[in-house]
PDB file of C-alpha atoms in Angstrom:
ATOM      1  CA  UNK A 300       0.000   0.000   0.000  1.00 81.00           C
ATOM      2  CA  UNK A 301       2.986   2.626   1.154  1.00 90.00           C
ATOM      3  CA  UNK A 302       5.065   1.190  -1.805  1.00 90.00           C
ATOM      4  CA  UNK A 303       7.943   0.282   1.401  1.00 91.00           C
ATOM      5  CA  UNK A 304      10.273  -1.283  -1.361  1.00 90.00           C
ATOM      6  CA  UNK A 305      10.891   2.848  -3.026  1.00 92.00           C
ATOM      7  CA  UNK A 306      13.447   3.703  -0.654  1.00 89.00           C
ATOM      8  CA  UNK A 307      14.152   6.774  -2.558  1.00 93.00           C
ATOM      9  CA  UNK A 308      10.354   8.054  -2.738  1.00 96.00           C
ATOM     10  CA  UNK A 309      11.160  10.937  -0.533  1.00 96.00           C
ATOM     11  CA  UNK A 310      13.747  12.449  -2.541  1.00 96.00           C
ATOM     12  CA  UNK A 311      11.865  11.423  -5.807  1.00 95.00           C
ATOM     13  CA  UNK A 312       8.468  13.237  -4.326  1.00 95.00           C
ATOM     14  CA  UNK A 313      10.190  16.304  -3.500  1.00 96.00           C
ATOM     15  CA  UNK A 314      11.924  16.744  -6.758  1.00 95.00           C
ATOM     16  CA  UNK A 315       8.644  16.449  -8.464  1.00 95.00           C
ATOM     17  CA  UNK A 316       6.780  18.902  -6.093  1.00 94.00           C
ATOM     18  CA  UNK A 317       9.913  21.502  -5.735  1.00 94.00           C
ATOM     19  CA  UNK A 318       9.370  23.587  -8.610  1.00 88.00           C
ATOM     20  CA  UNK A 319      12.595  25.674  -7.603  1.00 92.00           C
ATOM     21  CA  UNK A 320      10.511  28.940  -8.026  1.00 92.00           C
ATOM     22  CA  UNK A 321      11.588  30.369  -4.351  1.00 96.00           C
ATOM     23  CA  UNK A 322      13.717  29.183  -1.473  1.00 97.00           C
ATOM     24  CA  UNK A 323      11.675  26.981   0.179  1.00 96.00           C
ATOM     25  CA  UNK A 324      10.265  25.863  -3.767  1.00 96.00           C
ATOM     26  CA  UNK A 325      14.184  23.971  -4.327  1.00 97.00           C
ATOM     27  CA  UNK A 326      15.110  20.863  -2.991  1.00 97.00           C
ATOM     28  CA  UNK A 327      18.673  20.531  -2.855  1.00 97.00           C
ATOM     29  CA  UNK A 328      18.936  16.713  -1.850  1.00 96.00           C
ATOM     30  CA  UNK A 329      20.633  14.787   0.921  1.00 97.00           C
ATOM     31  CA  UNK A 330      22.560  17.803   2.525  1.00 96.00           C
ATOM     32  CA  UNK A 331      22.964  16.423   6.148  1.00 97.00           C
ATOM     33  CA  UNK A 332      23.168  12.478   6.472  1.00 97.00           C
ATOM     34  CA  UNK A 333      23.942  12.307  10.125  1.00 97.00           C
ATOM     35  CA  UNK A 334      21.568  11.764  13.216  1.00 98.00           C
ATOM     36  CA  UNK A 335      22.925  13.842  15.717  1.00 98.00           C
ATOM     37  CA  UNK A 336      21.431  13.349  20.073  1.00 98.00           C
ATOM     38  CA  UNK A 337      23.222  14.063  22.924  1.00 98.00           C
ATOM     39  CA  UNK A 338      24.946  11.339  24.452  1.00 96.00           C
ATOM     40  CA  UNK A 339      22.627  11.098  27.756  1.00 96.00           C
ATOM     41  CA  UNK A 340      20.126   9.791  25.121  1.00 97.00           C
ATOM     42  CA  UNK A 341      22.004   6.847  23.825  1.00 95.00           C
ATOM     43  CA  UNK A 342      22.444   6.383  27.708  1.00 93.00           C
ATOM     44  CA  UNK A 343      19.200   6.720  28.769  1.00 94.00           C
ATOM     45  CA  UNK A 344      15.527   4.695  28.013  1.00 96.00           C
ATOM     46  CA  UNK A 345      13.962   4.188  24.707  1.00 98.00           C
ATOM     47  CA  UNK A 346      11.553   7.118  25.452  1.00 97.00           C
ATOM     48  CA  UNK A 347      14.139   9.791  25.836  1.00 97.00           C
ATOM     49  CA  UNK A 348      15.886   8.270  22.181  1.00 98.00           C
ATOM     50  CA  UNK A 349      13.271   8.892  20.222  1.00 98.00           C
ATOM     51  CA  UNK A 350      12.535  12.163  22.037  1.00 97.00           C
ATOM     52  CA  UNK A 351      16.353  13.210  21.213  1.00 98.00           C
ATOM     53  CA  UNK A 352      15.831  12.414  17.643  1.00 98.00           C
ATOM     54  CA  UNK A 353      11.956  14.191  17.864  1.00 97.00           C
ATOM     55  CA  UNK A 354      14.146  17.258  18.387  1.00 97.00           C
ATOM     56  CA  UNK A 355      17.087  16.710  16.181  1.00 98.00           C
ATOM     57  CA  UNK A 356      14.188  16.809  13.234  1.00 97.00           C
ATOM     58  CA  UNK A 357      12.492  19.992  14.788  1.00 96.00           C
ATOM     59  CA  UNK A 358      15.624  21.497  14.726  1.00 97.00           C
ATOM     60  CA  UNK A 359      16.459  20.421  10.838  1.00 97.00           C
ATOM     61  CA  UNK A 360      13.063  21.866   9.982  1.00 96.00           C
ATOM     62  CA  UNK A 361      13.321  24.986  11.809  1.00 94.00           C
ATOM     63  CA  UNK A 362      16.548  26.323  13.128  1.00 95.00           C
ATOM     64  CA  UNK A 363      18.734  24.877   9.997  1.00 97.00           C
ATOM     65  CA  UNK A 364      15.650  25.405   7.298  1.00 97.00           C
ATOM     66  CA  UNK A 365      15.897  22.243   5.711  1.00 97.00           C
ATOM     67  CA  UNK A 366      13.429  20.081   3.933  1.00 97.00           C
ATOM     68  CA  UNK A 367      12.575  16.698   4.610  1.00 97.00           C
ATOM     69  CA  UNK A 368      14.968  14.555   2.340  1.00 97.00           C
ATOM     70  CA  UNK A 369      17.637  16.795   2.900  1.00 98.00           C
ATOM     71  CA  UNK A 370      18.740  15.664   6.273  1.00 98.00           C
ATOM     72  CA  UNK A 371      18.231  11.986   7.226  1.00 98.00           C
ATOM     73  CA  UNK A 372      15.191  10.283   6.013  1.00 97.00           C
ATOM     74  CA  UNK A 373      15.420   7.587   8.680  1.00 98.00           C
ATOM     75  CA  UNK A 374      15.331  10.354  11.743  1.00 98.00           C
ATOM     76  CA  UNK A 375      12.194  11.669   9.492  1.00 98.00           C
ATOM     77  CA  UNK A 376      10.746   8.223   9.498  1.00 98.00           C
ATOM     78  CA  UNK A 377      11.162   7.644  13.152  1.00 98.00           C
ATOM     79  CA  UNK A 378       9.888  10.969  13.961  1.00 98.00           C
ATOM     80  CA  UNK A 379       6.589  10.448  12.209  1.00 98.00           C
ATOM     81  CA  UNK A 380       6.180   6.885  13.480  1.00 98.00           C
ATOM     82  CA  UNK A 381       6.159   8.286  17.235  1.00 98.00           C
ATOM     83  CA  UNK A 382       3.653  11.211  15.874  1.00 97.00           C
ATOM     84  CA  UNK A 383       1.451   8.419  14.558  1.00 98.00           C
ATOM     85  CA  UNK A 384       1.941   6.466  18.279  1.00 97.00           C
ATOM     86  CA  UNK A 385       1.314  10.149  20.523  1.00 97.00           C
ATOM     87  CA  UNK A 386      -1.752  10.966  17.939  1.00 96.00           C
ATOM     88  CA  UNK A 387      -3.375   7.740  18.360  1.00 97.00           C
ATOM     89  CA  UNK A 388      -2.341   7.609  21.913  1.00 96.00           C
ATOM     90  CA  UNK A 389      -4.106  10.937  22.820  1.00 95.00           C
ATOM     91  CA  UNK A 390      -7.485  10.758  20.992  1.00 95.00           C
ATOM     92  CA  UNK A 391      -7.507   7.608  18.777  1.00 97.00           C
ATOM     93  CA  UNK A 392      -7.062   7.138  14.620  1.00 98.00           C
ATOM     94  CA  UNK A 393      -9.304   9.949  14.251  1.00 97.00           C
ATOM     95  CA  UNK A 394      -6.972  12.336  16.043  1.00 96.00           C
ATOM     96  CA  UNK A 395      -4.345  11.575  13.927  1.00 97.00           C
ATOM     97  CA  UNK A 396      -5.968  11.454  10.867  1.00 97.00           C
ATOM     98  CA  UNK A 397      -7.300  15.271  11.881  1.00 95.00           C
ATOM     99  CA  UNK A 398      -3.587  16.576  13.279  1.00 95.00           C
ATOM    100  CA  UNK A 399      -1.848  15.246  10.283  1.00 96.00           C
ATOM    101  CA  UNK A 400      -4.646  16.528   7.888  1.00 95.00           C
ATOM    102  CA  UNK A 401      -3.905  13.194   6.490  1.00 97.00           C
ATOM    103  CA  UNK A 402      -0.942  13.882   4.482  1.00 96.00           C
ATOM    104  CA  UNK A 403       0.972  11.969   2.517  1.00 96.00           C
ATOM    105  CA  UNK A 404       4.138  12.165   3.370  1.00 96.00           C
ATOM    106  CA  UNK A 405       3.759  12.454   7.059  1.00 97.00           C
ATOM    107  CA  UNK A 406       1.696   9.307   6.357  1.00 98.00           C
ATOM    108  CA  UNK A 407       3.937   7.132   4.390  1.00 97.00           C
ATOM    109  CA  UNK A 408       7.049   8.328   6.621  1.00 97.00           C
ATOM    110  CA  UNK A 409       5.216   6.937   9.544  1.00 98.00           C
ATOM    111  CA  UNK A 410       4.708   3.677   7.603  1.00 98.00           C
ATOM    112  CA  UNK A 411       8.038   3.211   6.100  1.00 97.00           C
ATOM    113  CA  UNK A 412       9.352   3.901  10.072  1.00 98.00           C
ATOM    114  CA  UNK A 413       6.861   1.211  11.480  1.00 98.00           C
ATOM    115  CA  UNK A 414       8.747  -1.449   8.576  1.00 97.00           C
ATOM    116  CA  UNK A 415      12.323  -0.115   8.674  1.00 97.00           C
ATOM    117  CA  UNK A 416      11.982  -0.398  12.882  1.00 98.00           C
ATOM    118  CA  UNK A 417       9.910  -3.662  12.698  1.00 98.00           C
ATOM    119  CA  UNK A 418       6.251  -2.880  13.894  1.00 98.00           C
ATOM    120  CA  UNK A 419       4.736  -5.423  12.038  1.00 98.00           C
ATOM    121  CA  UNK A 420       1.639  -4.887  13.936  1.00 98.00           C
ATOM    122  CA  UNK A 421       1.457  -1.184  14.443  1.00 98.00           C
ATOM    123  CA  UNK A 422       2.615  -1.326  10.549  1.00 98.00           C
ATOM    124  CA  UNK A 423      -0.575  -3.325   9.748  1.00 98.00           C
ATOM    125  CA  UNK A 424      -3.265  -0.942  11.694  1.00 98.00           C
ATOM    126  CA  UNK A 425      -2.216   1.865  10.104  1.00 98.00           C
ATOM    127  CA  UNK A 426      -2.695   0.270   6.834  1.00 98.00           C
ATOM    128  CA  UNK A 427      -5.598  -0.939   7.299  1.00 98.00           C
ATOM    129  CA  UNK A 428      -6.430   2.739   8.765  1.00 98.00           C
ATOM    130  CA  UNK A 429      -5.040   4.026   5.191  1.00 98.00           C
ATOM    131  CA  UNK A 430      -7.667   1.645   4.051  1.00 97.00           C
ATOM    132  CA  UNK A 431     -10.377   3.739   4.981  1.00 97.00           C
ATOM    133  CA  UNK A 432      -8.999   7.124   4.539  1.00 97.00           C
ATOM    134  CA  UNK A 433      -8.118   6.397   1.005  1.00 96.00           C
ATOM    135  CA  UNK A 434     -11.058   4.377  -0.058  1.00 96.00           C
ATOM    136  CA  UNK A 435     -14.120   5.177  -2.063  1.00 96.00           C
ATOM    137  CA  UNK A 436     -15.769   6.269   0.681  1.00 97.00           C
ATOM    138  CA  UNK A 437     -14.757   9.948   0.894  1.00 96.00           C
ATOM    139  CA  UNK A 438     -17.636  11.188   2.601  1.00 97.00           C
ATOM    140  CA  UNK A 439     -16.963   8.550   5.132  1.00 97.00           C
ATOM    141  CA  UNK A 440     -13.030   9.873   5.413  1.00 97.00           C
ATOM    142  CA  UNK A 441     -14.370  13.223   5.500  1.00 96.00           C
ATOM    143  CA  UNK A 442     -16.175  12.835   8.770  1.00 96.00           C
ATOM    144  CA  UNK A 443     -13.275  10.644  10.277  1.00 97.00           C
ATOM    145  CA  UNK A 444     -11.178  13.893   9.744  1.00 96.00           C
ATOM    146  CA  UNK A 445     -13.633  16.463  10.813  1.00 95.00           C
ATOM    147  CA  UNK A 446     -14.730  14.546  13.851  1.00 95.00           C
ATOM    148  CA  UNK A 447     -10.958  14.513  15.186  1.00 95.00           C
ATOM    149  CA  UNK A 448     -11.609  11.408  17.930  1.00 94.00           C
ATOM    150  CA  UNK A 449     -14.770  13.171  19.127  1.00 93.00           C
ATOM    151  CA  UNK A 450     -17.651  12.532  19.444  1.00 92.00           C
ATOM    152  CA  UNK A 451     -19.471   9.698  17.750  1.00 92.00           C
ATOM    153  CA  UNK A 452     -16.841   7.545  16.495  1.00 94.00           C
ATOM    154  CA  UNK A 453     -16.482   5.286  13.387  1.00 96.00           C
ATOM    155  CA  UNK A 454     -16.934   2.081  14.267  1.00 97.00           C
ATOM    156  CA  UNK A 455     -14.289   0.576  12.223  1.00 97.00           C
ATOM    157  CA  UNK A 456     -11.749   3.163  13.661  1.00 97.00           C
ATOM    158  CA  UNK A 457     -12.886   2.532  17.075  1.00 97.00           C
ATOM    159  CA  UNK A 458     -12.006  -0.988  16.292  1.00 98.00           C
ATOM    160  CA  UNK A 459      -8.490   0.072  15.531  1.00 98.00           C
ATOM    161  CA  UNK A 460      -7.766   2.147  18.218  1.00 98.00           C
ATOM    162  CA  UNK A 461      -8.715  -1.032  20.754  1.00 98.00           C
ATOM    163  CA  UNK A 462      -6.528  -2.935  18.958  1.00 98.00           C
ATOM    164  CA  UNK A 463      -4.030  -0.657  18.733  1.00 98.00           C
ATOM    165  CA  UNK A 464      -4.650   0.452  22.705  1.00 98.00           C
ATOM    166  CA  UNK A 465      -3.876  -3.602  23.460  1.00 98.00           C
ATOM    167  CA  UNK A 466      -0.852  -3.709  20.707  1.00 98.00           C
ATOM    168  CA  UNK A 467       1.011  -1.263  22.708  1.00 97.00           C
ATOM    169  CA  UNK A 468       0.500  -2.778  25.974  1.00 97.00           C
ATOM    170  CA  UNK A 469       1.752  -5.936  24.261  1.00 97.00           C
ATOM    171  CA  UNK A 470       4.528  -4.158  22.349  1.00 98.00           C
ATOM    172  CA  UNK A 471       5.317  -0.834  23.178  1.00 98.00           C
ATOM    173  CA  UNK A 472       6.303   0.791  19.787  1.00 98.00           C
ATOM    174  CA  UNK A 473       9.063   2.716  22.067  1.00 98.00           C
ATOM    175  CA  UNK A 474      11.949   0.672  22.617  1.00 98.00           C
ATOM    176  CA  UNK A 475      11.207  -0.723  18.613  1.00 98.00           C
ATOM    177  CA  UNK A 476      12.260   3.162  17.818  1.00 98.00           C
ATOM    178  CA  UNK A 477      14.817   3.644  19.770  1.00 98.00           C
ATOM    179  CA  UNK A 478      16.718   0.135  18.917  1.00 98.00           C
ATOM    180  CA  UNK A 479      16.443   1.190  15.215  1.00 98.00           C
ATOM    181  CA  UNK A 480      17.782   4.238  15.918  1.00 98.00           C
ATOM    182  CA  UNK A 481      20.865   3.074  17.761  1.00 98.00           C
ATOM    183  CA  UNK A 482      21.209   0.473  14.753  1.00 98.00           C
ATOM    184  CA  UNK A 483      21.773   3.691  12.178  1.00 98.00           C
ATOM    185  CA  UNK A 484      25.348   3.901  11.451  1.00 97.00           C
ATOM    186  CA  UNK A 485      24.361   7.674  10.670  1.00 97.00           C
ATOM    187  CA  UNK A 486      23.636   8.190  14.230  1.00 98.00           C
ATOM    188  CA  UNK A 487      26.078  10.821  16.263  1.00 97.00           C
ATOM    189  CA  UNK A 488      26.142  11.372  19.573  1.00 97.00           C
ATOM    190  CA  UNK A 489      27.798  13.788  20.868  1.00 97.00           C
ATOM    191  CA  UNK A 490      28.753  15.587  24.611  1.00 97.00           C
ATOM    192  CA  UNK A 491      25.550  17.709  25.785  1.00 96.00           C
ATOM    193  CA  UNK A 492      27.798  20.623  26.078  1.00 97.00           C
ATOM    194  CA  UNK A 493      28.683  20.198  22.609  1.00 97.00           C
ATOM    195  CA  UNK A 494      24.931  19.559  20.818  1.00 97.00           C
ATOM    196  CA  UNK A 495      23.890  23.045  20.308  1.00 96.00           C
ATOM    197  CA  UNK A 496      27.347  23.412  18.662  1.00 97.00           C
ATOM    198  CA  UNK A 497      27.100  20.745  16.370  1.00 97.00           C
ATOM    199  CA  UNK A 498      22.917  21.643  15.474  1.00 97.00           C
ATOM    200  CA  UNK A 499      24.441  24.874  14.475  1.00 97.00           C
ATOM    201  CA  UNK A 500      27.555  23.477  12.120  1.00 97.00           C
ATOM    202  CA  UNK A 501      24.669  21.727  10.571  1.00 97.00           C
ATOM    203  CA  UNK A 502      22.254  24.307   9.907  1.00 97.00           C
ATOM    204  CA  UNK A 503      24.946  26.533   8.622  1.00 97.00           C
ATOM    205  CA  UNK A 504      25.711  23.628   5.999  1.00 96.00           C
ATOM    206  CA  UNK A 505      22.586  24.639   4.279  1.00 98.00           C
ATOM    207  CA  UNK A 506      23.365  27.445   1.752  1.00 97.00           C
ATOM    208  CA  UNK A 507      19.322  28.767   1.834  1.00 98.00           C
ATOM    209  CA  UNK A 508      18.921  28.898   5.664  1.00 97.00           C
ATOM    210  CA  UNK A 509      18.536  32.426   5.565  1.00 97.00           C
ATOM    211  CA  UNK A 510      16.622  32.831   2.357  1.00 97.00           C
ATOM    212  CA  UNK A 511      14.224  30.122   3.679  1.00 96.00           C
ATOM    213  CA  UNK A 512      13.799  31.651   7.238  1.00 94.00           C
ATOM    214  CA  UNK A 513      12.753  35.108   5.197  1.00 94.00           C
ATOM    215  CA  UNK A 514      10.687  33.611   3.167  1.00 92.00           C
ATOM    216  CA  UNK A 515       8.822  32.182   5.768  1.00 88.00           C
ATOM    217  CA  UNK A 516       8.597  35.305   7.807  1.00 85.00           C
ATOM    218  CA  UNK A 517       6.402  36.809   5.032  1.00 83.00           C
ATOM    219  CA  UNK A 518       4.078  33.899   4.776  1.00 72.00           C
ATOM    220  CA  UNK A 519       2.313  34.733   8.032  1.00 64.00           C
ATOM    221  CA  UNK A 520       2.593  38.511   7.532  1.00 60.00           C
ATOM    222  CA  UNK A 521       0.763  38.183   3.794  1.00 57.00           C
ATOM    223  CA  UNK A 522      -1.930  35.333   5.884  1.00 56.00           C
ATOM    224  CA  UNK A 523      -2.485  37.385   7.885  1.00 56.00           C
ATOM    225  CA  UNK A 524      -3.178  40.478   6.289  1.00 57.00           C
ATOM    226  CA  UNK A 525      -5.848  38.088   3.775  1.00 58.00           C
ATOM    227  CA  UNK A 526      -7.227  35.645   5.997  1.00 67.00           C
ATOM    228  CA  UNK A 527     -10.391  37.054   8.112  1.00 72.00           C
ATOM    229  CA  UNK A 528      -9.643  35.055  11.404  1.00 73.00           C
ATOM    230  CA  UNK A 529      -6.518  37.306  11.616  1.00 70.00           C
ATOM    231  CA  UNK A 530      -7.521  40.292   9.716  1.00 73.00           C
ATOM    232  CA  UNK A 531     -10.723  40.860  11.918  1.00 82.00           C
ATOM    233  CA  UNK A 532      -8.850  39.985  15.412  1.00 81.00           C
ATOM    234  CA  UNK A 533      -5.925  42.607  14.557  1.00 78.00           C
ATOM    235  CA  UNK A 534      -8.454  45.225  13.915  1.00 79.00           C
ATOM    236  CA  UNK A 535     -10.300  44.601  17.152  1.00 85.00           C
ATOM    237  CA  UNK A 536      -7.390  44.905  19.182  1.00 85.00           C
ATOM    238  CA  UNK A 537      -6.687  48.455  17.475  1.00 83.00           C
ATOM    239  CA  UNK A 538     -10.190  49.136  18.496  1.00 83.00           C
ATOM    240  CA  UNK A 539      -9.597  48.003  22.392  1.00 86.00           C
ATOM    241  CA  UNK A 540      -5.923  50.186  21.761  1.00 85.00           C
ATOM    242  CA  UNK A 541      -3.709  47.386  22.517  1.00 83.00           C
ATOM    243  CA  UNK A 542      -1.448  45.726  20.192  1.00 81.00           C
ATOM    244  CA  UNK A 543      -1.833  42.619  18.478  1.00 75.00           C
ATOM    245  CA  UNK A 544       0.860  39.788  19.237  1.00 74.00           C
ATOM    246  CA  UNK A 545      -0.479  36.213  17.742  1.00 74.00           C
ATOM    247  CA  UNK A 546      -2.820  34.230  19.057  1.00 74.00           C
ATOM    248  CA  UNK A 547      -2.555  30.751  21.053  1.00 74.00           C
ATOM    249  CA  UNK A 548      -2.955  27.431  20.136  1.00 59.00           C
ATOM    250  CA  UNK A 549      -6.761  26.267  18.824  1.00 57.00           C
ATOM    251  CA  UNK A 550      -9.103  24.291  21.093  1.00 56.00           C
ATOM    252  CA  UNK A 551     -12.152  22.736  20.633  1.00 53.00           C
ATOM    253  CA  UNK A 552     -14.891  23.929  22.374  1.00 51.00           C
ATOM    254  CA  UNK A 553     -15.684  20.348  23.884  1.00 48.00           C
ATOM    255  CA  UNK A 554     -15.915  16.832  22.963  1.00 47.00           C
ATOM    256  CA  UNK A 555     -19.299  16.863  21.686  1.00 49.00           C
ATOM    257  CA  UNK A 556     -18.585  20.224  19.404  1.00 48.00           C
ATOM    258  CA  UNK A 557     -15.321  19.253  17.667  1.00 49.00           C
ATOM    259  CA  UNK A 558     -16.391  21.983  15.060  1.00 50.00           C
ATOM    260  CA  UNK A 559     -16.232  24.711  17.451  1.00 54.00           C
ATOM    261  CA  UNK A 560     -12.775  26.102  18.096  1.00 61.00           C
ATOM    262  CA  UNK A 561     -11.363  29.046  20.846  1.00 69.00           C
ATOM    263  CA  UNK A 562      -8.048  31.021  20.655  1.00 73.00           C
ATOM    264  CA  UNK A 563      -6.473  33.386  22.856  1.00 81.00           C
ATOM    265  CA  UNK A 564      -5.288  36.720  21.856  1.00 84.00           C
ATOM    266  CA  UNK A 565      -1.684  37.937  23.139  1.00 80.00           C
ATOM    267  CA  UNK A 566      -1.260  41.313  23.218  1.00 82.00           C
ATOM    268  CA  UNK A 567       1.241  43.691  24.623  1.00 79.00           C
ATOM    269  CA  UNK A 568      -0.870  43.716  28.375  1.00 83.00           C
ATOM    270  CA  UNK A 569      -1.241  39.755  28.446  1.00 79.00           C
ATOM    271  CA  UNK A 570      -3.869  37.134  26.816  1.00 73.00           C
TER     272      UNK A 570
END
């Protein structure tokens, strides 16, 4: 179903979707092959691994402004099989299937991370979740998605998230992760006092850091000047005379109104 035997498909999907119009448009390929953690990490349980390589990607996709395929796919993979464990963990198939907005590649990563790590079983729910999602049905995978684990569930994801509820307490996807990870030859660990160091020799390997990290600073700006949410909070603040700066995290009103959704407003006296 995930097509596990292309080992290049993340490469070969950006290259095809990176027109190379802007920064963040080219895909330069494989730019930073090593998995760098601090060395408490390879020291530690299987939880803190795969949290250590969690933020290794977050850093590669922020601070250094790279891509996915151009730093290691296999840290990629492993991060997006522990998103697919914490979503389904926290509200069920339908929460992931919401949070990820069902995309592809955070989709497939996941998969080809369950294989590469061997979650046979975890590998097979989520396929048979992809089932679903990608079936005829669309009004059906619609619902799944708008209903984000609330509510009224499916009843062949409910299904799947018992199974998958009693598959981790079986086999906990955890130390799978982490054993993969240490099994990378790629994988680097260095001194804690050193890590920030070495994040920041990698970032600066990437010759359009900076043109990326501007280009993404006008995104919001142009969003937000466009899109009514923020247009029509921004002016209500300059109405109340304070000044606008973001707003928190969305939340849905309550389980039984997943539709429904509250921010906060920070401003220059508070939320």
């Amino acid at each position: 179903m995930f097509g596990l035997e292309d080992e290049d498909w993340l490469a070969a999907k950006q290259r095809v979707e990176r027109k190379g119009k802007t920064a963040l448009e080219t895909f330069q390929g494989l730019i930073a092959p090593a998995v760098v953690v601090p060395h408490p990490a390879i020291e530690g349980d299987a939880e803190g691994l795969v949290q250590a390589n969690v933020d290794f990607v977050n850093a590669m996709l922020e601070k250094a402004a790279m891509l996915p395929g151009e730093f290691s796919p296999q840290a990629f993979y492993s991060h997006y099989a522990d998103y697919y464990l914490a979503q389904v963990l926290n509200g069920g198939h339908g929460q992931y299937a919401r949070n990820s907005k069902w995309n592809e590649t955070v989709v497939r990563a996941a998969a080809f991370g369950l294989n590469a790590m061997g979650a046979a079983g975890h590998l097979a729910l989520l396929e048979r979740f992809a089932a679903i999602m990608n079936g005829k049905d669309r009004r059906r995978a619609r619902l799944i998605i708008e209903g984000g684990g609330f509510g009224k569930l499916d009843p062949g994801v409910e299904a799947l998230d018992e199974e998958f509820y009693a598959l981790q307490t079986s086999t906990p996807l955890a130390p799978l992760n982490a054993g993969w990870l240490k099994s990378l030859p790629q994988l680097a660990a260095v001194p804690q006092a050193e890590y920030a160091v070495a994040l920041e020799r990698i970032a600066a390997a990437n010759p359009l850091r900076t043109a990326r990290q501007a280009e993404s600073r006008r995104k919001p700006a142009a969003m937000m000047a466009h899109h009514p949410l923020y247009s029509t909070v921004i002016k209500l603040c300059a109405k109340g005379g304070v000044a606008y700066d973001g707003l928190t995290a969305g939340v849905a009103l309550s389980h039984d109104r997943p539709h429904y959704w509250r921010w906060g407003v920070k401003t220059n006296i508070g939320v």
